[in-house]
Amino acid sequence: MNAPTPEFLPGSLVAARGREWIVLPESDTQTLRLRPLGGGERDETLIYLPLERQPVQPATFPLPSVAQARNHSASQLLLDALQLKLRSGAGPFRSFGNIAVEPRAYQLVPLLMALKQLTVRLLIADDVGIGKTIEGALIARELLDRGEVQRMTVLCPPHLCEQWQRELAERFHIPAVVVRSNTADRLERDLPPGTSVFHAHPYTVVSLDYIKSERRREAFQRFCPEFVIVDEAHTCTQAGQGRQQRYQLLKGLAADTMRHLVLLTATPHSGDEEAFFNLLGLLRTDFTQLKDLPAGQRSDLREDLSRHFVQRRRPDIAEWQDTSMFPDRKSAEITYKLTGAWGQLFNDVLAYARELVERSEGQGLREQRMNWWAALALLRCISSSPAAAVNALRTRLQGAIGEAEGAEATSLEEFEAQASDRVLDAPTMHCPPMTSSPAPRPKTASACKR
């Protein structure tokens, strides 16, 4: 005769399958609905007691021993951690126990706006230094902890990939991997056939220049995570072939009405009306109608837009009574001559840049343009700071072969657009003609002191 199955009431703790669980409502004498201790709603499971190999027992926990005793500081740290974790589970924001940053009050505004939306569509256009990275990542962390999303990705220019990866890991405990031309093959090498890197790695930081090509764009749209952050979003809607590919990528992602999309930019409107309304159209397609509607008929649509668009300048932050954020800036212009080791380094780089351009004469147009852009990038970095120069030279040394291989896979026009994006400040600046040597070294330079 089989022993009667014990009855476990909702709220009791049980041990089953090598771990501890809490019994949830809707359980009965035959079936238990369980959630693991420390787990979320997505970790819930059903156990049919007659089929369990090992009997389900009430959970027991050993009493502490003298050998486990620690000092008062360690005990206080454990107590603080437990209180924060419990508070995060019962408070309005579940993410606060899982972040290593203390958000400022005004940085919670985008989070509150996002939580009011069934599908998050948000354009965060705060000024430089206000904290768009924290605001965007905080929304991602909150939705992950609530179980509303399982995967997330950040789309950004290639030079920001490592910065985003570091911020997500150190401040928000999101272990993201970087996906771009020099890492994609390694990430895909050991995956089973038919498995996407975006399923194998739920948290990713993706280079816009890598993913925007038509071949990769279509695959990415099929396997794209349900939560997407786009940094420097204004670069995805302006004129130019390279930026047009970026816009087509985002337009395809936004077409999925269930996908959460957070756009980050400090310059949503740079004077290009078409680009600005393309940006708004990624939030909701009908927002593009604001461009053509008469002033008297815009109020309702503008009110709807206000729920998806947040923009604060530095003076706007003053009303939050936070005086520690932005120190007063004092600028002055001075001139100086390059001498010593710094001057010698500049002369050496200038000579190398001249040789780089001259030795490409007689070669194909692609090789000439590659060398010209490389020389221009080096000269711009050397004019910035010694640290920027060293970093540029190291990148040039390590990535020369990879750059040449990657350039062969793109058209000349696309290569020109990518190079212009990375090297030139102005988005529509025209590429100067090929010359046999760079401009002569200036005798003086200007610097801005803070």
mmCIF file of N, CA and C in Angstrom, residues 3-71:
data_model
loop_
_atom_site.group_PDB
_atom_site.id
_atom_site.type_symbol
_atom_site.label_atom_id
_atom_site.label_comp_id
_atom_site.label_asym_id
_atom_site.label_seq_id
_atom_site.Cartn_x
_atom_site.Cartn_y
_atom_site.Cartn_z
ATOM 1 N N ALA A 3 2.152 4.992 0.616
ATOM 2 C CA ALA A 3 1.941 5.975 1.690
ATOM 3 C C ALA A 3 1.166 7.160 1.145
ATOM 4 N N PRO A 4 0.323 7.777 1.962
ATOM 5 C CA PRO A 4 -0.444 8.931 1.481
ATOM 6 C C PRO A 4 0.483 10.082 1.111
ATOM 7 N N THR A 5 0.121 10.792 0.043
ATOM 8 C CA THR A 5 0.918 11.927 -0.414
ATOM 9 C C THR A 5 0.740 13.098 0.555
ATOM 10 N N PRO A 6 1.844 13.650 1.082
ATOM 11 C CA PRO A 6 1.687 14.773 2.021
ATOM 12 C C PRO A 6 1.097 15.990 1.322
ATOM 13 N N GLU A 7 0.397 16.799 2.083
ATOM 14 C CA GLU A 7 -0.227 18.003 1.534
ATOM 15 C C GLU A 7 0.620 19.214 1.903
ATOM 16 N N PHE A 8 0.980 19.985 0.897
ATOM 17 C CA PHE A 8 1.783 21.187 1.117
ATOM 18 C C PHE A 8 0.915 22.404 0.829
ATOM 19 N N LEU A 9 0.784 23.266 1.813
ATOM 20 C CA LEU A 9 -0.064 24.440 1.670
ATOM 21 C C LEU A 9 0.678 25.545 0.922
ATOM 22 N N PRO A 10 -0.047 26.405 0.194
ATOM 23 C CA PRO A 10 0.616 27.548 -0.477
ATOM 24 C C PRO A 10 1.420 28.386 0.514
ATOM 25 N N GLY A 11 2.628 28.732 0.123
ATOM 26 C CA GLY A 11 3.506 29.513 0.980
ATOM 27 C C GLY A 11 4.531 28.687 1.711
ATOM 28 N N SER A 12 4.332 27.367 1.785
ATOM 29 C CA SER A 12 5.300 26.528 2.482
ATOM 30 C C SER A 12 6.513 26.275 1.591
ATOM 31 N N LEU A 13 7.628 25.951 2.201
ATOM 32 C CA LEU A 13 8.872 25.696 1.494
ATOM 33 C C LEU A 13 9.100 24.199 1.395
ATOM 34 N N VAL A 14 9.473 23.734 0.208
ATOM 35 C CA VAL A 14 9.708 22.318 -0.013
ATOM 36 C C VAL A 14 11.045 22.128 -0.713
ATOM 37 N N ALA A 15 11.577 20.893 -0.584
ATOM 38 C CA ALA A 15 12.816 20.516 -1.262
ATOM 39 C C ALA A 15 12.481 19.464 -2.302
ATOM 40 N N ALA A 16 12.859 19.741 -3.569
ATOM 41 C CA ALA A 16 12.593 18.814 -4.659
ATOM 42 C C ALA A 16 13.614 19.033 -5.759
ATOM 43 N N ARG A 17 14.040 17.943 -6.371
ATOM 44 C CA ARG A 17 14.960 18.018 -7.512
ATOM 45 C C ARG A 17 16.243 18.779 -7.177
ATOM 46 N N GLY A 18 16.702 18.642 -5.950
ATOM 47 C CA GLY A 18 17.980 19.209 -5.563
ATOM 48 C C GLY A 18 17.980 20.689 -5.248
ATOM 49 N N ARG A 19 16.809 21.296 -5.064
ATOM 50 C CA ARG A 19 16.764 22.717 -4.710
ATOM 51 C C ARG A 19 15.513 23.004 -3.885
ATOM 52 N N GLU A 20 15.434 24.231 -3.366
ATOM 53 C CA GLU A 20 14.311 24.613 -2.521
ATOM 54 C C GLU A 20 13.319 25.446 -3.322
ATOM 55 N N TRP A 21 12.011 25.266 -3.027
ATOM 56 C CA TRP A 21 10.936 25.928 -3.745
ATOM 57 C C TRP A 21 9.926 26.478 -2.755
ATOM 58 N N ILE A 22 9.115 27.425 -3.239
ATOM 59 C CA ILE A 22 7.966 27.899 -2.487
ATOM 60 C C ILE A 22 6.709 27.427 -3.203
ATOM 61 N N VAL A 23 5.751 26.897 -2.438
ATOM 62 C CA VAL A 23 4.515 26.369 -3.014
ATOM 63 C C VAL A 23 3.573 27.531 -3.327
ATOM 64 N N LEU A 24 3.040 27.533 -4.531
ATOM 65 C CA LEU A 24 2.161 28.603 -4.992
ATOM 66 C C LEU A 24 0.704 28.148 -4.948
ATOM 67 N N PRO A 25 -0.236 29.083 -4.976
ATOM 68 C CA PRO A 25 -1.649 28.704 -5.095
ATOM 69 C C PRO A 25 -1.877 27.864 -6.361
ATOM 70 N N GLU A 26 -3.040 27.224 -6.430
ATOM 71 C CA GLU A 26 -3.410 26.310 -7.518
ATOM 72 C C GLU A 26 -2.715 24.965 -7.376
ATOM 73 N N SER A 27 -2.058 24.709 -6.228
ATOM 74 C CA SER A 27 -1.492 23.396 -5.956
ATOM 75 C C SER A 27 -2.550 22.521 -5.279
ATOM 76 N N ASP A 28 -2.425 21.197 -5.457
ATOM 77 C CA ASP A 28 -3.329 20.261 -4.779
ATOM 78 C C ASP A 28 -2.519 19.074 -4.295
ATOM 79 N N THR A 29 -3.197 18.007 -3.884
ATOM 80 C CA THR A 29 -2.492 16.866 -3.307
ATOM 81 C C THR A 29 -1.685 16.088 -4.338
ATOM 82 N N GLN A 30 -1.977 16.240 -5.614
ATOM 83 C CA GLN A 30 -1.273 15.508 -6.656
ATOM 84 C C GLN A 30 -0.277 16.370 -7.430
ATOM 85 N N THR A 31 -0.585 17.649 -7.570
ATOM 86 C CA THR A 31 0.226 18.538 -8.402
ATOM 87 C C THR A 31 0.638 19.762 -7.593
ATOM 88 N N LEU A 32 1.908 20.090 -7.659
ATOM 89 C CA LEU A 32 2.424 21.277 -6.976
ATOM 90 C C LEU A 32 2.882 22.299 -8.016
ATOM 91 N N ARG A 33 2.433 23.505 -7.822
ATOM 92 C CA ARG A 33 2.933 24.625 -8.623
ATOM 93 C C ARG A 33 3.992 25.324 -7.788
ATOM 94 N N LEU A 34 5.224 25.365 -8.287
ATOM 95 C CA LEU A 34 6.364 25.811 -7.485
ATOM 96 C C LEU A 34 7.136 26.926 -8.182
ATOM 97 N N ARG A 35 7.759 27.750 -7.355
ATOM 98 C CA ARG A 35 8.712 28.751 -7.839
ATOM 99 C C ARG A 35 9.972 28.632 -6.996
ATOM 100 N N PRO A 36 11.144 28.554 -7.626
ATOM 101 C CA PRO A 36 12.380 28.406 -6.847
ATOM 102 C C PRO A 36 12.665 29.638 -6.009
ATOM 103 N N LEU A 37 13.251 29.416 -4.847
ATOM 104 C CA LEU A 37 13.641 30.546 -4.004
ATOM 105 C C LEU A 37 14.650 31.400 -4.758
ATOM 106 N N GLY A 38 14.402 32.695 -4.813
ATOM 107 C CA GLY A 38 15.269 33.609 -5.554
ATOM 108 C C GLY A 38 14.958 33.672 -7.027
ATOM 109 N N GLY A 39 13.978 32.904 -7.510
ATOM 110 C CA GLY A 39 13.630 32.918 -8.918
ATOM 111 C C GLY A 39 12.452 33.826 -9.206
ATOM 112 N N GLY A 40 12.172 34.017 -10.470
ATOM 113 C CA GLY A 40 11.074 34.868 -10.897
ATOM 114 C C GLY A 40 9.911 34.058 -11.445
ATOM 115 N N GLU A 41 8.932 34.775 -11.987
ATOM 116 C CA GLU A 41 7.739 34.118 -12.498
ATOM 117 C C GLU A 41 8.055 33.183 -13.660
ATOM 118 N N ARG A 42 9.060 33.536 -14.474
ATOM 119 C CA ARG A 42 9.378 32.691 -15.620
ATOM 120 C C ARG A 42 10.021 31.373 -15.201
ATOM 121 N N ASP A 43 10.427 31.251 -13.921
ATOM 122 C CA ASP A 43 11.047 30.015 -13.438
ATOM 123 C C ASP A 43 10.050 29.066 -12.789
ATOM 124 N N GLU A 44 8.774 29.421 -12.771
ATOM 125 C CA GLU A 44 7.765 28.561 -12.158
ATOM 126 C C GLU A 44 7.656 27.240 -12.912
ATOM 127 N N THR A 45 7.280 26.188 -12.181
ATOM 128 C CA THR A 45 7.138 24.869 -12.796
ATOM 129 C C THR A 45 6.046 24.089 -12.085
ATOM 130 N N LEU A 46 5.589 23.015 -12.722
ATOM 131 C CA LEU A 46 4.597 22.099 -12.161
ATOM 132 C C LEU A 46 5.266 20.760 -11.873
ATOM 133 N N ILE A 47 4.947 20.159 -10.730
ATOM 134 C CA ILE A 47 5.464 18.849 -10.354
ATOM 135 C C ILE A 47 4.281 17.931 -10.078
ATOM 136 N N TYR A 48 4.255 16.805 -10.801
ATOM 137 C CA TYR A 48 3.217 15.795 -10.559
ATOM 138 C C TYR A 48 3.806 14.773 -9.597
ATOM 139 N N LEU A 49 3.329 14.788 -8.355
ATOM 140 C CA LEU A 49 3.963 14.048 -7.271
ATOM 141 C C LEU A 49 4.067 12.543 -7.526
ATOM 142 N N PRO A 50 3.052 11.876 -8.075
ATOM 143 C CA PRO A 50 3.192 10.414 -8.256
ATOM 144 C C PRO A 50 4.329 10.008 -9.197
ATOM 145 N N LEU A 51 4.803 10.917 -10.049
ATOM 146 C CA LEU A 51 5.855 10.567 -10.998
ATOM 147 C C LEU A 51 7.252 10.979 -10.530
ATOM 148 N N GLU A 52 7.361 11.646 -9.411
ATOM 149 C CA GLU A 52 8.668 12.093 -8.928
ATOM 150 C C GLU A 52 9.494 10.903 -8.440
ATOM 151 N N ARG A 53 10.768 10.845 -8.870
ATOM 152 C CA ARG A 53 11.634 9.749 -8.446
ATOM 153 C C ARG A 53 11.975 9.857 -6.960
ATOM 154 N N GLN A 54 12.213 11.088 -6.522
ATOM 155 C CA GLN A 54 12.509 11.319 -5.114
ATOM 156 C C GLN A 54 11.324 12.042 -4.488
ATOM 157 N N PRO A 55 10.902 11.637 -3.310
ATOM 158 C CA PRO A 55 9.732 12.277 -2.689
ATOM 159 C C PRO A 55 10.009 13.746 -2.367
ATOM 160 N N VAL A 56 8.989 14.554 -2.505
ATOM 161 C CA VAL A 56 9.078 15.969 -2.135
ATOM 162 C C VAL A 56 8.954 16.066 -0.621
ATOM 163 N N GLN A 57 9.892 16.780 0.001
ATOM 164 C CA GLN A 57 9.938 16.896 1.459
ATOM 165 C C GLN A 57 9.892 18.364 1.865
ATOM 166 N N PRO A 58 9.459 18.636 3.093
ATOM 167 C CA PRO A 58 9.567 20.022 3.594
ATOM 168 C C PRO A 58 11.023 20.456 3.603
ATOM 169 N N ALA A 59 11.255 21.659 3.212
ATOM 170 C CA ALA A 59 12.627 22.170 3.146
ATOM 171 C C ALA A 59 13.160 22.432 4.544
ATOM 172 N N THR A 60 14.405 22.055 4.745
ATOM 173 C CA THR A 60 15.080 22.323 6.020
ATOM 174 C C THR A 60 16.400 23.026 5.726
ATOM 175 N N PHE A 61 16.810 23.861 6.665
ATOM 176 C CA PHE A 61 18.046 24.628 6.508
ATOM 177 C C PHE A 61 18.880 24.451 7.772
ATOM 178 N N PRO A 62 20.164 24.084 7.616
ATOM 179 C CA PRO A 62 20.995 23.851 8.809
ATOM 180 C C PRO A 62 21.223 25.135 9.602
ATOM 181 N N LEU A 63 21.354 24.981 10.904
ATOM 182 C CA LEU A 63 21.645 26.130 11.750
ATOM 183 C C LEU A 63 23.078 26.600 11.505
ATOM 184 N N PRO A 64 23.349 27.880 11.699
ATOM 185 C CA PRO A 64 24.732 28.361 11.508
ATOM 186 C C PRO A 64 25.667 27.769 12.540
ATOM 187 N N SER A 65 26.925 27.631 12.153
ATOM 188 C CA SER A 65 27.940 27.078 13.047
ATOM 189 C C SER A 65 28.966 28.149 13.397
ATOM 190 N N VAL A 66 29.759 27.847 14.413
ATOM 191 C CA VAL A 66 30.797 28.792 14.847
ATOM 192 C C VAL A 66 31.824 29.007 13.733
ATOM 193 N N ALA A 67 32.075 27.967 12.938
ATOM 194 C CA ALA A 67 33.079 28.076 11.875
ATOM 195 C C ALA A 67 32.667 29.073 10.805
ATOM 196 N N GLN A 68 31.370 29.376 10.729
ATOM 197 C CA GLN A 68 30.895 30.307 9.709
ATOM 198 C C GLN A 68 30.903 31.755 10.194
ATOM 199 N N ALA A 69 31.287 31.979 11.432
ATOM 200 C CA ALA A 69 31.235 33.331 11.999
ATOM 201 C C ALA A 69 32.233 34.251 11.293
ATOM 202 N N ARG A 70 31.809 35.483 11.069
ATOM 203 C CA ARG A 70 32.652 36.492 10.453
ATOM 204 C C ARG A 70 32.614 37.753 11.309
ATOM 205 N N ASN A 71 33.323 38.788 10.867
ATOM 206 C CA ASN A 71 33.362 40.013 11.646
ATOM 207 C C ASN A 71 32.086 40.825 11.447
#
